[in-house]
Amino acid sequence: MLHARIARFRSLEGGLHAAEGTVLDRHLRDALHTVMRGPYDWAPRSGRYGTGSL
C-alpha cells in the first residue's frame, strides 16, 4: 500500500528538477525508514540510518 503510493509519487515527481527530486527522495527515504523500522531505530551513533548493530 505504502509502496504503491511512493511509486505513484515518484512518477508524478519525474517532471521536477534534479535538485528538488533529490530533496524529495531524501524525504521519502526518511519517511519509509521511519515506517519500516519504527521511531526507536534512529541511531546517531551509527550514521544516518540505524544498521541494527551496536
Short mmCIF file of N, CA and C in Angstrom, two decimals:
data_model
loop_
_atom_site.label_atom_id
_atom_site.label_comp_id
_atom_site.label_asym_id
_atom_site.label_seq_id
_atom_site.Cartn_x
_atom_site.Cartn_y
_atom_site.Cartn_z
N MET A 1 0.84 -1.20 0.00
CA MET A 1 0.00 0.00 0.00
C MET A 1 0.88 1.25 0.00
N LEU A 2 1.80 1.34 0.96
CA LEU A 2 2.70 2.49 1.02
C LEU A 2 3.61 2.52 -0.19
N HIS A 3 4.09 1.35 -0.61
CA HIS A 3 4.98 1.30 -1.77
C HIS A 3 4.28 1.79 -3.03
N ALA A 4 3.01 1.48 -3.17
CA ALA A 4 2.25 1.94 -4.33
C ALA A 4 2.13 3.47 -4.31
N ARG A 5 1.92 4.03 -3.14
CA ARG A 5 1.83 5.49 -3.03
C ARG A 5 3.16 6.14 -3.38
N ILE A 6 4.26 5.55 -2.93
CA ILE A 6 5.58 6.09 -3.24
C ILE A 6 5.86 5.99 -4.73
N ALA A 7 5.51 4.87 -5.35
CA ALA A 7 5.72 4.70 -6.79
C ALA A 7 4.92 5.74 -7.57
N ARG A 8 3.69 5.97 -7.16
CA ARG A 8 2.86 6.96 -7.84
C ARG A 8 3.45 8.37 -7.65
N PHE A 9 3.94 8.64 -6.45
CA PHE A 9 4.54 9.94 -6.19
C PHE A 9 5.80 10.13 -7.02
N ARG A 10 6.61 9.08 -7.14
CA ARG A 10 7.83 9.18 -7.95
C ARG A 10 7.49 9.43 -9.42
N SER A 11 6.43 8.82 -9.92
CA SER A 11 6.06 9.04 -11.31
C SER A 11 5.60 10.49 -11.52
N LEU A 12 4.90 11.05 -10.54
CA LEU A 12 4.49 12.45 -10.64
C LEU A 12 5.68 13.38 -10.49
N GLU A 13 6.67 12.93 -9.74
CA GLU A 13 7.84 13.74 -9.44
C GLU A 13 8.78 13.84 -10.64
N GLY A 14 8.58 13.02 -11.65
CA GLY A 14 9.51 12.95 -12.78
C GLY A 14 9.76 14.27 -13.47
N GLY A 15 8.80 15.19 -13.44
CA GLY A 15 8.96 16.45 -14.15
C GLY A 15 9.73 17.51 -13.38
N LEU A 16 10.13 17.22 -12.16
CA LEU A 16 10.82 18.22 -11.35
C LEU A 16 12.30 18.28 -11.68
N HIS A 17 12.95 19.34 -11.20
CA HIS A 17 14.39 19.48 -11.41
C HIS A 17 15.13 18.46 -10.56
N ALA A 18 16.39 18.22 -10.89
CA ALA A 18 17.17 17.20 -10.20
C ALA A 18 17.33 17.52 -8.72
N ALA A 19 17.60 18.80 -8.40
CA ALA A 19 17.82 19.17 -7.00
C ALA A 19 16.56 18.94 -6.18
N GLU A 20 15.41 19.34 -6.71
CA GLU A 20 14.16 19.14 -5.99
C GLU A 20 13.86 17.66 -5.85
N GLY A 21 14.14 16.90 -6.90
CA GLY A 21 13.93 15.46 -6.84
C GLY A 21 14.79 14.82 -5.76
N THR A 22 16.03 15.31 -5.61
CA THR A 22 16.92 14.77 -4.59
C THR A 22 16.36 15.03 -3.20
N VAL A 23 15.86 16.23 -2.98
CA VAL A 23 15.28 16.57 -1.67
C VAL A 23 14.07 15.69 -1.40
N LEU A 24 13.21 15.51 -2.40
CA LEU A 24 12.02 14.68 -2.21
C LEU A 24 12.41 13.23 -1.96
N ASP A 25 13.44 12.74 -2.68
CA ASP A 25 13.90 11.37 -2.44
C ASP A 25 14.38 11.21 -1.01
N ARG A 26 15.08 12.22 -0.50
CA ARG A 26 15.57 12.14 0.88
C ARG A 26 14.40 12.06 1.85
N HIS A 27 13.38 12.90 1.62
CA HIS A 27 12.20 12.87 2.50
C HIS A 27 11.48 11.52 2.40
N LEU A 28 11.39 10.97 1.19
CA LEU A 28 10.73 9.67 1.02
C LEU A 28 11.51 8.58 1.74
N ARG A 29 12.84 8.60 1.61
CA ARG A 29 13.65 7.59 2.29
C ARG A 29 13.49 7.70 3.80
N ASP A 30 13.52 8.93 4.33
CA ASP A 30 13.36 9.12 5.77
C ASP A 30 12.00 8.62 6.23
N ALA A 31 10.95 8.95 5.48
CA ALA A 31 9.60 8.54 5.87
C ALA A 31 9.45 7.03 5.80
N LEU A 32 9.96 6.43 4.72
CA LEU A 32 9.85 4.98 4.57
C LEU A 32 10.64 4.27 5.66
N HIS A 33 11.82 4.79 5.99
CA HIS A 33 12.63 4.18 7.03
C HIS A 33 11.90 4.25 8.37
N THR A 34 11.28 5.38 8.67
CA THR A 34 10.54 5.52 9.93
C THR A 34 9.39 4.52 9.99
N VAL A 35 8.68 4.36 8.87
CA VAL A 35 7.54 3.44 8.85
C VAL A 35 8.00 2.00 9.00
N MET A 36 9.08 1.64 8.31
CA MET A 36 9.51 0.24 8.30
C MET A 36 10.23 -0.15 9.59
N ARG A 37 11.06 0.74 10.12
CA ARG A 37 11.90 0.38 11.27
C ARG A 37 11.34 0.89 12.59
N GLY A 38 10.50 1.90 12.56
CA GLY A 38 9.98 2.46 13.79
C GLY A 38 10.80 3.65 14.26
N PRO A 39 10.22 4.51 15.10
CA PRO A 39 10.91 5.73 15.53
C PRO A 39 12.05 5.46 16.49
N TYR A 40 12.14 4.26 17.06
CA TYR A 40 13.17 3.99 18.06
C TYR A 40 14.46 3.50 17.44
N ASP A 41 14.50 3.37 16.11
CA ASP A 41 15.68 2.83 15.46
C ASP A 41 16.61 3.93 14.95
N TRP A 42 16.26 5.21 15.17
CA TRP A 42 17.16 6.28 14.75
C TRP A 42 18.36 6.27 15.68
N ALA A 43 19.52 5.99 15.12
CA ALA A 43 20.72 5.83 15.96
C ALA A 43 21.82 6.76 15.45
N PRO A 44 21.97 7.94 16.04
CA PRO A 44 23.02 8.88 15.58
C PRO A 44 24.41 8.26 15.63
N ARG A 45 24.63 7.31 16.55
CA ARG A 45 25.96 6.72 16.68
C ARG A 45 26.36 5.91 15.46
N SER A 46 25.38 5.47 14.67
CA SER A 46 25.71 4.61 13.54
C SER A 46 25.44 5.31 12.21
N GLY A 47 25.44 6.63 12.22
CA GLY A 47 25.26 7.36 10.97
C GLY A 47 23.82 7.75 10.73
N ARG A 48 23.47 7.96 9.46
CA ARG A 48 22.15 8.47 9.11
C ARG A 48 21.05 7.49 9.46
N TYR A 49 21.27 6.22 9.17
CA TYR A 49 20.26 5.20 9.44
C TYR A 49 20.83 4.16 10.40
N GLY A 50 19.97 3.64 11.28
CA GLY A 50 20.39 2.58 12.17
C GLY A 50 20.68 1.31 11.38
N THR A 51 21.81 0.67 11.65
CA THR A 51 22.17 -0.55 10.92
C THR A 51 21.72 -1.79 11.68
N GLY A 52 21.25 -1.61 12.91
CA GLY A 52 20.82 -2.74 13.71
C GLY A 52 21.94 -3.32 14.55
N SER A 53 23.18 -2.91 14.29
CA SER A 53 24.31 -3.42 15.07
C SER A 53 24.75 -2.35 16.06
N LEU A 54 25.04 -2.79 17.28
CA LEU A 54 25.52 -1.84 18.28
C LEU A 54 27.00 -1.77 18.17
#
